[in-house]
Short mmCIF file of C-alpha atoms in Angstrom, two decimals:
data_model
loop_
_atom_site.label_atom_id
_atom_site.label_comp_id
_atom_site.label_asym_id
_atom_site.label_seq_id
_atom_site.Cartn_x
_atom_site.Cartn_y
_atom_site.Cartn_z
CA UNK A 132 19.68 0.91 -33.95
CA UNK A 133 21.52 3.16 -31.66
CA UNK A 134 25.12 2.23 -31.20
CA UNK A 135 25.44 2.62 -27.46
CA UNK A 136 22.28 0.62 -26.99
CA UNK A 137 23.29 -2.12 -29.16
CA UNK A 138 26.64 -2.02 -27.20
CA UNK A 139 24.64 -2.18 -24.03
CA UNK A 140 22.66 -5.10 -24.63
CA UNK A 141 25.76 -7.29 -26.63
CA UNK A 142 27.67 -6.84 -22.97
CA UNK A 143 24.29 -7.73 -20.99
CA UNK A 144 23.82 -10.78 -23.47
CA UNK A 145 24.66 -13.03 -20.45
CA UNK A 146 22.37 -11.46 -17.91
CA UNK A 147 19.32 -11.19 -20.13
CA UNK A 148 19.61 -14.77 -20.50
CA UNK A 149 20.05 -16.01 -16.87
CA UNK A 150 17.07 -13.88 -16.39
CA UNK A 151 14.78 -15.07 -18.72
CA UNK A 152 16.13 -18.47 -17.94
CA UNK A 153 14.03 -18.29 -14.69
CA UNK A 154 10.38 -18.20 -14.31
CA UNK A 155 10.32 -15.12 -16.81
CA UNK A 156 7.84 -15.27 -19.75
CA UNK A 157 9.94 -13.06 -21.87
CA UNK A 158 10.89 -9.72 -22.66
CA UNK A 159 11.23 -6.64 -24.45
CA UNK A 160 13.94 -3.64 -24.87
CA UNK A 161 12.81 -0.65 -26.62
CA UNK A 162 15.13 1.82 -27.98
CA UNK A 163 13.17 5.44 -26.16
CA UNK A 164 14.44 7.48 -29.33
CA UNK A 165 12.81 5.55 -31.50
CA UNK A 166 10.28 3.92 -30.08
CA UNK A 167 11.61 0.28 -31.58
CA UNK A 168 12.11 -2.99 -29.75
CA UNK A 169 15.88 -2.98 -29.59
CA UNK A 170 15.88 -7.05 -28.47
CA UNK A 171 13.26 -9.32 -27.59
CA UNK A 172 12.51 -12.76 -26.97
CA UNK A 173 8.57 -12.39 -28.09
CA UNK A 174 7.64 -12.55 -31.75
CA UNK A 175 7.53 -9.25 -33.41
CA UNK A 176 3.89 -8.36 -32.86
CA UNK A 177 3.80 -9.21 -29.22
CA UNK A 178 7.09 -6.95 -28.49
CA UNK A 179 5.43 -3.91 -30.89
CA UNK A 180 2.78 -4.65 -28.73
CA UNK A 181 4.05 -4.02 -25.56
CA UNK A 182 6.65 -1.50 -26.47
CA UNK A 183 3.60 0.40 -27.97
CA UNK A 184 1.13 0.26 -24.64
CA UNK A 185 4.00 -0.23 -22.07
CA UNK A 186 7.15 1.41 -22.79
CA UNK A 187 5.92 4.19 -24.79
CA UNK A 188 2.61 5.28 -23.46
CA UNK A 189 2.20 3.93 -19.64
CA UNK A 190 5.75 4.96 -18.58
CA UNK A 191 5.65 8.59 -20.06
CA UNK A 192 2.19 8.86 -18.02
CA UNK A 193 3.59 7.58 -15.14
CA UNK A 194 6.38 9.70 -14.97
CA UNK A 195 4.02 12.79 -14.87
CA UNK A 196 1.84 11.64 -12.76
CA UNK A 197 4.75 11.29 -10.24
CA UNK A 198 6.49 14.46 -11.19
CA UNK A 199 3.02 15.94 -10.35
CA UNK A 200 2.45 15.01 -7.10
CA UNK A 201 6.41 16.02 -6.31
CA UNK A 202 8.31 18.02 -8.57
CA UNK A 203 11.35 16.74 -7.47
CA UNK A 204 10.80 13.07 -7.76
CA UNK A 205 11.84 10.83 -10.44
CA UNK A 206 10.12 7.24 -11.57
CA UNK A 207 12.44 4.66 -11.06
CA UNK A 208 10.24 1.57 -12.35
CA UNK A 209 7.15 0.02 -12.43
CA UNK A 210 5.11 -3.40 -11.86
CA UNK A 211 1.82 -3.75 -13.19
CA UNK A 212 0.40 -7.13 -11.73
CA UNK A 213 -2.26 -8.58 -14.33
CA UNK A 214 -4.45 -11.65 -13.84
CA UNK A 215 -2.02 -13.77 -15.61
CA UNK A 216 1.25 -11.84 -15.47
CA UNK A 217 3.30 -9.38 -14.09
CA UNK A 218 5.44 -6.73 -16.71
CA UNK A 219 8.21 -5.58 -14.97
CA UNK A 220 9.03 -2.05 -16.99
CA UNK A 221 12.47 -0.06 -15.96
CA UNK A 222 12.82 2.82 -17.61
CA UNK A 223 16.26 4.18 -18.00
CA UNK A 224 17.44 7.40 -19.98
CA UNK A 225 18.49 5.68 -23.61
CA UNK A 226 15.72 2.50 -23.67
CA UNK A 227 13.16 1.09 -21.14
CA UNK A 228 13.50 -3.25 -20.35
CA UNK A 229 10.27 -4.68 -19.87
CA UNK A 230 10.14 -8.36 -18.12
CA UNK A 231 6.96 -10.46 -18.06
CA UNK A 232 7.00 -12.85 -14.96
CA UNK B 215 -20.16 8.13 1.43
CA UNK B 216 -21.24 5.01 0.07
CA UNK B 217 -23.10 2.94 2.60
CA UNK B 218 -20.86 -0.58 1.33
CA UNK B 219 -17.61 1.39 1.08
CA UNK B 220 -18.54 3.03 5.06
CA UNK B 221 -18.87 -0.88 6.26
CA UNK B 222 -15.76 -2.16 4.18
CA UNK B 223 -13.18 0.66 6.01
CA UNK B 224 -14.99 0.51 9.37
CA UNK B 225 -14.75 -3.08 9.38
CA UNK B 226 -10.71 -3.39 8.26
CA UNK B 227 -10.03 -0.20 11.27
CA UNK B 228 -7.36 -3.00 12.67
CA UNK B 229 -5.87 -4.17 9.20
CA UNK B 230 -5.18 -0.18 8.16
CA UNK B 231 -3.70 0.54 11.55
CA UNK B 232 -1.35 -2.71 11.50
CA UNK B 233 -0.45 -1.70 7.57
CA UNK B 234 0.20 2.02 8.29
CA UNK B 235 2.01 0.95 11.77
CA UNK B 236 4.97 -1.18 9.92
CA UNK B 237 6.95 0.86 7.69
CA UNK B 238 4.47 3.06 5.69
CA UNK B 239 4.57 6.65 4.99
CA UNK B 240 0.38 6.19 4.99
CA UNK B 241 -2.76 5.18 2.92
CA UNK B 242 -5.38 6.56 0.82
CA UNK B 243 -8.94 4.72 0.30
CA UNK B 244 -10.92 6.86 -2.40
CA UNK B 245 -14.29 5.62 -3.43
CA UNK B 246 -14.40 4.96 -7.67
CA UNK B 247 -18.22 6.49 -7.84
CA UNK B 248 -17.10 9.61 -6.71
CA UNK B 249 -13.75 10.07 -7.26
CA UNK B 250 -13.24 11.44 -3.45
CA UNK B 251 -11.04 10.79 -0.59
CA UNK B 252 -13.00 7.84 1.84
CA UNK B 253 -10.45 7.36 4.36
CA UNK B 254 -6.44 8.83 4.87
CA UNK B 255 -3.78 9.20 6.63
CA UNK B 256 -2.77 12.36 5.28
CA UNK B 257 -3.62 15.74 4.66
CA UNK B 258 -6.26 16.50 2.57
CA UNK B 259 -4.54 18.19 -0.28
CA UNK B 260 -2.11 15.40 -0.51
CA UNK B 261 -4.74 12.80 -0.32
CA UNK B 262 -6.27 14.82 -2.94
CA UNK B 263 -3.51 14.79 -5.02
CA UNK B 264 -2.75 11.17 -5.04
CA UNK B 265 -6.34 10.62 -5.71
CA UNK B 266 -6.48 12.17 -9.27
CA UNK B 267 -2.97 11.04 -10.25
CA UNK B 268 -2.93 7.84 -9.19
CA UNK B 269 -6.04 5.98 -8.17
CA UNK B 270 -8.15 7.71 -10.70
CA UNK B 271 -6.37 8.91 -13.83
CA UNK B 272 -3.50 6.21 -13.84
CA UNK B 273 -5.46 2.77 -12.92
CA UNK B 274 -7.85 3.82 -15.53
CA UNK B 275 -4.88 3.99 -17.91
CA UNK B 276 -3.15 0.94 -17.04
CA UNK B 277 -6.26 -0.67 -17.12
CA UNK B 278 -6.92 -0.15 -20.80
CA UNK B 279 -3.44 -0.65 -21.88
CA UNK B 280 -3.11 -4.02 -19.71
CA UNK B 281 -7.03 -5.22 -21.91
CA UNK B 282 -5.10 -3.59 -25.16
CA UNK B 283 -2.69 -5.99 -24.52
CA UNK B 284 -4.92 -9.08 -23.91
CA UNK B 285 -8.55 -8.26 -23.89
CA UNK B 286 -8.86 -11.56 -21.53
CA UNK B 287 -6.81 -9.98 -18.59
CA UNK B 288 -7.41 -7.95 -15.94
CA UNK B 289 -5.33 -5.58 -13.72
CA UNK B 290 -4.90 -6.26 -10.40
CA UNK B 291 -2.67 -4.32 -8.69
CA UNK B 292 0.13 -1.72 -9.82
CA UNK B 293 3.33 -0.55 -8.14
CA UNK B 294 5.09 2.40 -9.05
CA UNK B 295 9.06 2.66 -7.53
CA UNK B 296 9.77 6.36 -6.76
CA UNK B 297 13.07 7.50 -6.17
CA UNK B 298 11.22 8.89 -2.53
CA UNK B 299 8.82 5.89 -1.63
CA UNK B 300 6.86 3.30 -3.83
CA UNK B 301 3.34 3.87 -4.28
CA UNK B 302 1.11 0.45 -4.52
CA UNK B 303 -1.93 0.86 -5.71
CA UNK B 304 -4.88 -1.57 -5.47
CA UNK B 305 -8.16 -1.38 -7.46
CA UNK B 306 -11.23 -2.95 -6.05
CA UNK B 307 -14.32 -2.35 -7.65
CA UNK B 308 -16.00 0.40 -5.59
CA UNK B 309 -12.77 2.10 -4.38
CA UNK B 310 -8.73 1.96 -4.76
CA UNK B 311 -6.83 1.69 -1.79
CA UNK B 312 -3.10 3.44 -2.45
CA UNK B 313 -0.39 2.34 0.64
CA UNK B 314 2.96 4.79 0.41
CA UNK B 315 6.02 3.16 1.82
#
């Protein structure tokens, strides 16, 4: 894995876990080089799984559909509220965090 | 314009004036049938615009990827934080109403 990202996420050890000590399902940091879940608190399949369909796919679509509709805009993050969940998916330039809540 | 959809925005006339009142930079109501623009606030062309990014080419998206997931679930809303504004985008069955604020 990519040294500044694992560097990243052994200093935000503390945070991830007083996040997803509150109502938080779980969740999932993919590495954007990659394409790999960096850290997770989901079993492997799940994390692939969202990684795969949220980080990966969604947020690359999203990000042209903004750009589209103004050039000079950038996606900051998105929430995609499901029956029985919401993922919380920031993407930022090195690896995307997604949070299920 | 769809007879249903006609009633469903003539009758909520006081709900989309007291949400585009408050802080919003305006609304888009596009019926799903047709893929056009049923109601706005803006200009055509931009009401156009969000149309085929957002209610039509990225709900359907989000959709699939949100049943990928968990064929069990459902989408119900989405929210996607621009650096500009934050579009929120709700599908109903026959149309998808998209607020800007």
């Amino acid at each position: 894995m990519n040294r500044v990202l694992e560097d990243v996420i052994h200093k935000n050890v503390a945070n991830t876990e007083r996040i997803t000590a509150e109502n938080t399902v779980g969740y999932v940091v993919s590495d954007n080089a990659s394409g790999s879940v960096a850290a997770t608190s989901f079993d492997n399949t799940t994390a692939q799984g969202i990684v795969k369909h949220m980080n990966g796919l969604l947020v690359g679509l999203v990000q042209s559909a903004v750009r589209d509709l103004d050039p000079t805009n950038k996606l900051c993050y998105l929430r995609v509220a499901s029956r029985k969940f919401e993922y919380l998916v920031a993407p930022e330039d090195m690896f995307t965090i997604t949070v299920l809540q």
